[in-house]
mmCIF file of C-alpha atoms and ligand atoms in Angstrom:
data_model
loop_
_atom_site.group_PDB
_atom_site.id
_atom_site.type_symbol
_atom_site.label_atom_id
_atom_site.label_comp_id
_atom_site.label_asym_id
_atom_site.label_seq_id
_atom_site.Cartn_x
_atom_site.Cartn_y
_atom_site.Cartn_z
ATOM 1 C CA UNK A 8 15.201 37.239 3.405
ATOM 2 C CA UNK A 9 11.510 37.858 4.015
ATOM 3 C CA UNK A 10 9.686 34.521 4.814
ATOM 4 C CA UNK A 11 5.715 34.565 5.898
ATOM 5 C CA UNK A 12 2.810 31.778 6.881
ATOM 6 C CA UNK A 13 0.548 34.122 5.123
ATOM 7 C CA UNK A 14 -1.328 31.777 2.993
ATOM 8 C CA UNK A 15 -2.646 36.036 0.881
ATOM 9 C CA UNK A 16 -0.954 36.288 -2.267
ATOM 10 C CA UNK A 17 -0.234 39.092 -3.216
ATOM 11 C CA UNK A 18 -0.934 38.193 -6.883
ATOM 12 C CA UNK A 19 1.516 40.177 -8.349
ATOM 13 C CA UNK A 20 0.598 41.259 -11.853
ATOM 14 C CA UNK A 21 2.037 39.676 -14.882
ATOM 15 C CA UNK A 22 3.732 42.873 -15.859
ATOM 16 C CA UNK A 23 5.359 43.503 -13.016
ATOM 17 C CA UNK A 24 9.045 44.635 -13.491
ATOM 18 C CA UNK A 25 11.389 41.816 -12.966
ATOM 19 C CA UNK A 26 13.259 43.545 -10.491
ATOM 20 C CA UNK A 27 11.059 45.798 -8.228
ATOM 21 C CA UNK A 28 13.477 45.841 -4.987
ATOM 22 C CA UNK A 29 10.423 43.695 -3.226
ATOM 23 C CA UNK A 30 10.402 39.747 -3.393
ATOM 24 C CA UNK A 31 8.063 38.048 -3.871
ATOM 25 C CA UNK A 32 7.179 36.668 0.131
ATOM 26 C CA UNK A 33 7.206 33.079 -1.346
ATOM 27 C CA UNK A 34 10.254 33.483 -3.325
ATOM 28 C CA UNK A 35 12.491 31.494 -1.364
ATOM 29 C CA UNK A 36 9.687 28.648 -0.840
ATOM 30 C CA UNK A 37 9.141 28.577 -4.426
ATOM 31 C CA UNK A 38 12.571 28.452 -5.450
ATOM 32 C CA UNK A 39 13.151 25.418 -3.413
ATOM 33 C CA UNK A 40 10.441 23.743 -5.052
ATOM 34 C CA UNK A 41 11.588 24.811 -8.781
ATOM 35 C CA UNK A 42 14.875 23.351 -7.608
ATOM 36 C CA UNK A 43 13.525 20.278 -6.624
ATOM 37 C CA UNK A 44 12.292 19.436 -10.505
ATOM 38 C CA UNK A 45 8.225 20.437 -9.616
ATOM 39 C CA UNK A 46 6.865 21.810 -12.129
ATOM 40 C CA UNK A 47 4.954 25.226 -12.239
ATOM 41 C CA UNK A 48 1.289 23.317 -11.383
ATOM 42 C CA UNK A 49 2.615 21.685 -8.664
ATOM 43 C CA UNK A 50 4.433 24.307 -6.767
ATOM 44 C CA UNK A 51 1.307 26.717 -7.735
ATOM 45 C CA UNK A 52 -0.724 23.806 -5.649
ATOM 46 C CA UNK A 53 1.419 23.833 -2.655
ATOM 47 C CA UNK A 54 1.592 27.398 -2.082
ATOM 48 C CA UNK A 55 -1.183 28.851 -3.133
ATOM 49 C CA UNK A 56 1.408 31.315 -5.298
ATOM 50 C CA UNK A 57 0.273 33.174 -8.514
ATOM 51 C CA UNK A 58 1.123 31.359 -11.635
ATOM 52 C CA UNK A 59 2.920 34.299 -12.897
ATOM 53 C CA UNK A 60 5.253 34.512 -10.016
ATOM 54 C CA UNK A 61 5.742 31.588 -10.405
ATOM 55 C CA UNK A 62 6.773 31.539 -14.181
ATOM 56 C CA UNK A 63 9.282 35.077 -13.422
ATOM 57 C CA UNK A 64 10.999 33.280 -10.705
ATOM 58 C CA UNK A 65 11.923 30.494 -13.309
ATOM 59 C CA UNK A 66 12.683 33.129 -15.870
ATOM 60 C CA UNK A 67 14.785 35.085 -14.055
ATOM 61 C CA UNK A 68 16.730 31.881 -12.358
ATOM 62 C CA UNK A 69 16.921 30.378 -16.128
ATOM 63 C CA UNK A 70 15.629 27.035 -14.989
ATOM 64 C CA UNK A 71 13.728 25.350 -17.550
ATOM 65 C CA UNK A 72 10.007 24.715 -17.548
ATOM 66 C CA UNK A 73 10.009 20.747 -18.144
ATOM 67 C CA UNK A 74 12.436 18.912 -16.075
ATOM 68 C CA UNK A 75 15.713 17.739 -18.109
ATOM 69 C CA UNK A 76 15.093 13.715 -17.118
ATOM 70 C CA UNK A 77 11.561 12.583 -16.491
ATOM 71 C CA UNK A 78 11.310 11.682 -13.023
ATOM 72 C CA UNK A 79 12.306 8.377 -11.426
ATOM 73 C CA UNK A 80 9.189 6.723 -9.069
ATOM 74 C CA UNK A 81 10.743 7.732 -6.149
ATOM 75 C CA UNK A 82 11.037 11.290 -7.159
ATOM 76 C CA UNK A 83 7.347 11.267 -7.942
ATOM 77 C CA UNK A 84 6.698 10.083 -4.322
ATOM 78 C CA UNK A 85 8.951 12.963 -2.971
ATOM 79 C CA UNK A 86 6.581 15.404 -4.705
ATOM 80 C CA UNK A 87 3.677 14.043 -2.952
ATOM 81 C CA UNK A 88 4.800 13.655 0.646
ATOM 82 C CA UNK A 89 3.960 16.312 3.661
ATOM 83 C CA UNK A 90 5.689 16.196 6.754
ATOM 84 C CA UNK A 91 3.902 16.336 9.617
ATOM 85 C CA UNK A 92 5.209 16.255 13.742
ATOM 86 C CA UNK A 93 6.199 13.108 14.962
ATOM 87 C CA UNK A 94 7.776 12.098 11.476
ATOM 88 C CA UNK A 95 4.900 11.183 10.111
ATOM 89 C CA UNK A 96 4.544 11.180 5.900
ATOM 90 C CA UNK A 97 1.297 12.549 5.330
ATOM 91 C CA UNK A 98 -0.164 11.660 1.320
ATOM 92 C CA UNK A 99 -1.191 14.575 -1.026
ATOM 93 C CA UNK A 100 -1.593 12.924 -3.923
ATOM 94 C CA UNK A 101 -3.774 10.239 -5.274
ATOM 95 C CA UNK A 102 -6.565 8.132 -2.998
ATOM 96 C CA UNK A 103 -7.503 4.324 -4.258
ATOM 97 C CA UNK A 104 -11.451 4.505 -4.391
ATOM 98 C CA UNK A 105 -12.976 2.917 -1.438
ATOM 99 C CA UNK A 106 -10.322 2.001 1.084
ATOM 100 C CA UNK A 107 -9.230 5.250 0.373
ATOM 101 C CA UNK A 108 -5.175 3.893 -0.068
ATOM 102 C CA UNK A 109 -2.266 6.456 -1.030
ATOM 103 C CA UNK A 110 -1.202 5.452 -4.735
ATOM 104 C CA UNK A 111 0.799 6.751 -7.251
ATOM 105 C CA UNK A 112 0.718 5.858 -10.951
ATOM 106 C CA UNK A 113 3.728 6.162 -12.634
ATOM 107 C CA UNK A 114 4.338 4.980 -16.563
ATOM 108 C CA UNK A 115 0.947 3.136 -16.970
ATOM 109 C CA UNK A 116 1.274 1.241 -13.223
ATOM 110 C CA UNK A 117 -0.421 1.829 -9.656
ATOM 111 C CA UNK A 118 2.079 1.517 -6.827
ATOM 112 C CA UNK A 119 0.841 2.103 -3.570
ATOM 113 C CA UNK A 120 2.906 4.999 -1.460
ATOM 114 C CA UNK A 121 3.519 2.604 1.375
ATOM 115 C CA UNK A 122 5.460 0.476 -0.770
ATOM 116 C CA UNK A 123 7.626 2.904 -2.550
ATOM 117 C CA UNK A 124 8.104 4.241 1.365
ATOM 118 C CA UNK A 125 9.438 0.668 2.167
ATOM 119 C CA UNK A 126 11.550 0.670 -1.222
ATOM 120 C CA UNK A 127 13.123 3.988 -0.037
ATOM 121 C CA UNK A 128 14.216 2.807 3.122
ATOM 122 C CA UNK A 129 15.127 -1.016 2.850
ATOM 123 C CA UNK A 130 16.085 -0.953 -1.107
ATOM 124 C CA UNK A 131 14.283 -3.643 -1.433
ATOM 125 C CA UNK A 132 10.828 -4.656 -2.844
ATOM 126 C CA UNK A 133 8.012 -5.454 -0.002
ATOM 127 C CA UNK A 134 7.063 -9.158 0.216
ATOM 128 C CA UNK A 135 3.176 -9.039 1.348
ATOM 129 C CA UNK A 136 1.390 -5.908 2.205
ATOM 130 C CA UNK A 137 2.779 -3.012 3.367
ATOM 131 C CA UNK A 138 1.456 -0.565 6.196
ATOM 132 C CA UNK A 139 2.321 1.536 8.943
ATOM 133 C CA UNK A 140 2.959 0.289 12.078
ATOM 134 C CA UNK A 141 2.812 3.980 13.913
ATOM 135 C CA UNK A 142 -0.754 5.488 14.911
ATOM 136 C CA UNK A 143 -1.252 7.295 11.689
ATOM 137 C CA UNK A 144 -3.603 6.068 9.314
ATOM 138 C CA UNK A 145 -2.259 6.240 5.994
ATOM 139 C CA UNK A 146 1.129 7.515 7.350
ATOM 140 C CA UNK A 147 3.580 6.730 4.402
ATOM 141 C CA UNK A 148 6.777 7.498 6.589
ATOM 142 C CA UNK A 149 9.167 5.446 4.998
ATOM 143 C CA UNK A 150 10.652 4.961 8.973
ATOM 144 C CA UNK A 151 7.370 4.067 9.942
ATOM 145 C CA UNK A 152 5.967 1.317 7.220
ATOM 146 C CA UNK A 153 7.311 -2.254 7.341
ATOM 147 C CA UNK A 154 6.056 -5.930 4.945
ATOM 148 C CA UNK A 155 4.556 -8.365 6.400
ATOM 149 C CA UNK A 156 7.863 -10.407 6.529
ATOM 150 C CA UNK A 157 9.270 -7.493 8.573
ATOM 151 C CA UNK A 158 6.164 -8.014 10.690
ATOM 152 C CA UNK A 159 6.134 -11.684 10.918
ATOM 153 C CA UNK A 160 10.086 -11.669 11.495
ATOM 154 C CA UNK A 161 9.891 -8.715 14.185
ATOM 155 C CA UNK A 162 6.692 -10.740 16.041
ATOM 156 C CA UNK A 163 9.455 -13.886 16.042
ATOM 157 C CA UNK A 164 12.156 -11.482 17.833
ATOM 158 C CA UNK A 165 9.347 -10.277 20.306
ATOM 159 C CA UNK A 166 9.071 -13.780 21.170
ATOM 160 C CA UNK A 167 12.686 -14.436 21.643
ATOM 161 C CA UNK A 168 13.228 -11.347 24.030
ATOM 162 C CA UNK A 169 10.357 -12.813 26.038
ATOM 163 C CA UNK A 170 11.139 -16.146 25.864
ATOM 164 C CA UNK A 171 8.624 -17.730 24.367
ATOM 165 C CA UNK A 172 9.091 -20.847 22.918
ATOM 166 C CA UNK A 173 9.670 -20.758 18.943
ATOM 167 C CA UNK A 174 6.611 -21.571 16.984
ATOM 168 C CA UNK A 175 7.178 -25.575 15.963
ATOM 169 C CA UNK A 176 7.800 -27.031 12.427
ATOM 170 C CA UNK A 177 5.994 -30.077 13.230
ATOM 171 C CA UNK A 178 4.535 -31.816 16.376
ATOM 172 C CA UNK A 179 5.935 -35.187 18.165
ATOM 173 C CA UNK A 180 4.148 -36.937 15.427
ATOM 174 C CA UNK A 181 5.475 -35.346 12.699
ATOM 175 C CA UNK A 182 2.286 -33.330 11.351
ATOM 176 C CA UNK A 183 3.384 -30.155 9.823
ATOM 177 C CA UNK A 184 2.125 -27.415 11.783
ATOM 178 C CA UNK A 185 1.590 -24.776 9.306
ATOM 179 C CA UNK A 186 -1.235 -27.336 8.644
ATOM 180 C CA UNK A 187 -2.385 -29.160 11.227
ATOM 181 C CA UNK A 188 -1.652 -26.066 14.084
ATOM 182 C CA UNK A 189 -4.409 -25.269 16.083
ATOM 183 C CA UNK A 190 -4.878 -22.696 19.099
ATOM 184 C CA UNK A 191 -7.675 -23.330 21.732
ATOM 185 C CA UNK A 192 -10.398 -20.453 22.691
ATOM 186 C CA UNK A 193 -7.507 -19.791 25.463
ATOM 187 C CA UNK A 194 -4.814 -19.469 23.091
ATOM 188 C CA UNK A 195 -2.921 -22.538 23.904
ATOM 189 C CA UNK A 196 -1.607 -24.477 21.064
ATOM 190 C CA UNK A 197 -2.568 -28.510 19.882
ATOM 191 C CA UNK A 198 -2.321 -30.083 17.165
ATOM 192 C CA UNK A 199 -5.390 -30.997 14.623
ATOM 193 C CA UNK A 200 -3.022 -34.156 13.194
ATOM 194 C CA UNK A 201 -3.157 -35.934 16.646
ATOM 195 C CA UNK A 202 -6.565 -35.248 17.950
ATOM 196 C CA UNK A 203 -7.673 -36.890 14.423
ATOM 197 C CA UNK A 204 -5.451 -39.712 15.215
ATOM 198 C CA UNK A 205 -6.455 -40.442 18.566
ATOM 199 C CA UNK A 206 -10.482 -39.950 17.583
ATOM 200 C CA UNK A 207 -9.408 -42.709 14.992
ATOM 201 C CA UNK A 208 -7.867 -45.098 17.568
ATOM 202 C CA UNK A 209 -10.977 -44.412 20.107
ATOM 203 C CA UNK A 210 -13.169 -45.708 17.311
ATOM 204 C CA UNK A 211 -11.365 -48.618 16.865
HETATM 205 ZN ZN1 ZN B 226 3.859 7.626 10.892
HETATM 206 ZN ZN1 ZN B 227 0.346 -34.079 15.512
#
């Protein structure tokens, strides 16, 4: 079994005979791929391999061109994913314009690759953004994205393990916090509700 990093092809000609005695050095790589449901375009893309090749391997193997079920979203995603050390996901396919965010389109929709990461590993559809929380930008390791409520709920169990007192409901007045919360330039909280109250009762 003859495997190479050579990114040369040998761009074997079209009428090559089938069986020559010599494989192809990107047989084995290629046949993984055809395996895997990607069509001739995209396996051409990833290895650099001659179309023809490409097409002889498929022949020969009997695999047909078009995959028997269209592909499924997450499939799709597979297709586009490079791993990289560390576990990072790195994105080969589509960039949004400007913030430059893996997406994928599948059957007339945009999904971004961070959520379909997040789908993958919690089976569940994100609630708020999702992103990575490891030091690669864009990284769309389905180990390494979380939602905000992951975030939100992990930043609550941070708090617990240092004991820090839980974020309040409402203050010793009753104002609900969500509104009436307030942090000072030093971080310390106070609430909005009673410093109106007791600006009211000075003017009184
Ligand atoms: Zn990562
Ligand atoms: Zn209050």
């Amino acid at each position: 079994m003859t495997t190479t990093v050579d990114q040369a092809d040998p761009d074997t000609p079209a009428d090559a005979p089938v069986l020559t005695g010599r494989q192809h050095p990107k047989r084995d790589q290629a046949l993984e791929l055809i395996r895997q449901g990607l069509t001739d375009h995209e396996v051409h893309r990833r290895l650099r391999m001659d179309r023809g090749a490409i097409r002889r391997i498929r022949r020969q193997l009997a695999i047909p061109t078009a995959p028997l079920q269209p592909l499924t979203l997450e499939q799709k995603w597979q297709q586009r994913v490079r791993e990289l050390p560390g576990g990072h996901l790195e994105w080969t396919g589509s960039l949004s314009h400007g913030s430059q965010t893996p997406i994928l389109h599948y059957r007339g929709g945009v999904f971004t690759a961070a959520a379909i990461a997040f789908r993958i590993r919690t089976g569940r559809d994100p609630v708020g953004y999702v992103k990575p929380e490891c030091d690669m930008a864009h990284c769309v390791a389905p180990r390494h994205v979380d939602d905000q409520q992951t975030r939100l709920r992990d930043r609550q169990a941070l708090r617990d393990i240092l004991h820090m007192p839980a974020v309040p409901d409402r203050c010793v007045a009753s104002h609900d916090q969500q509104e009436f919360g307030r942090r000072q330039s030093d971080g310390a909280r106070y609430c909005h509700g009673c410093k109106m109250d007791r600006k009211h009762q000075a003017g009184q």
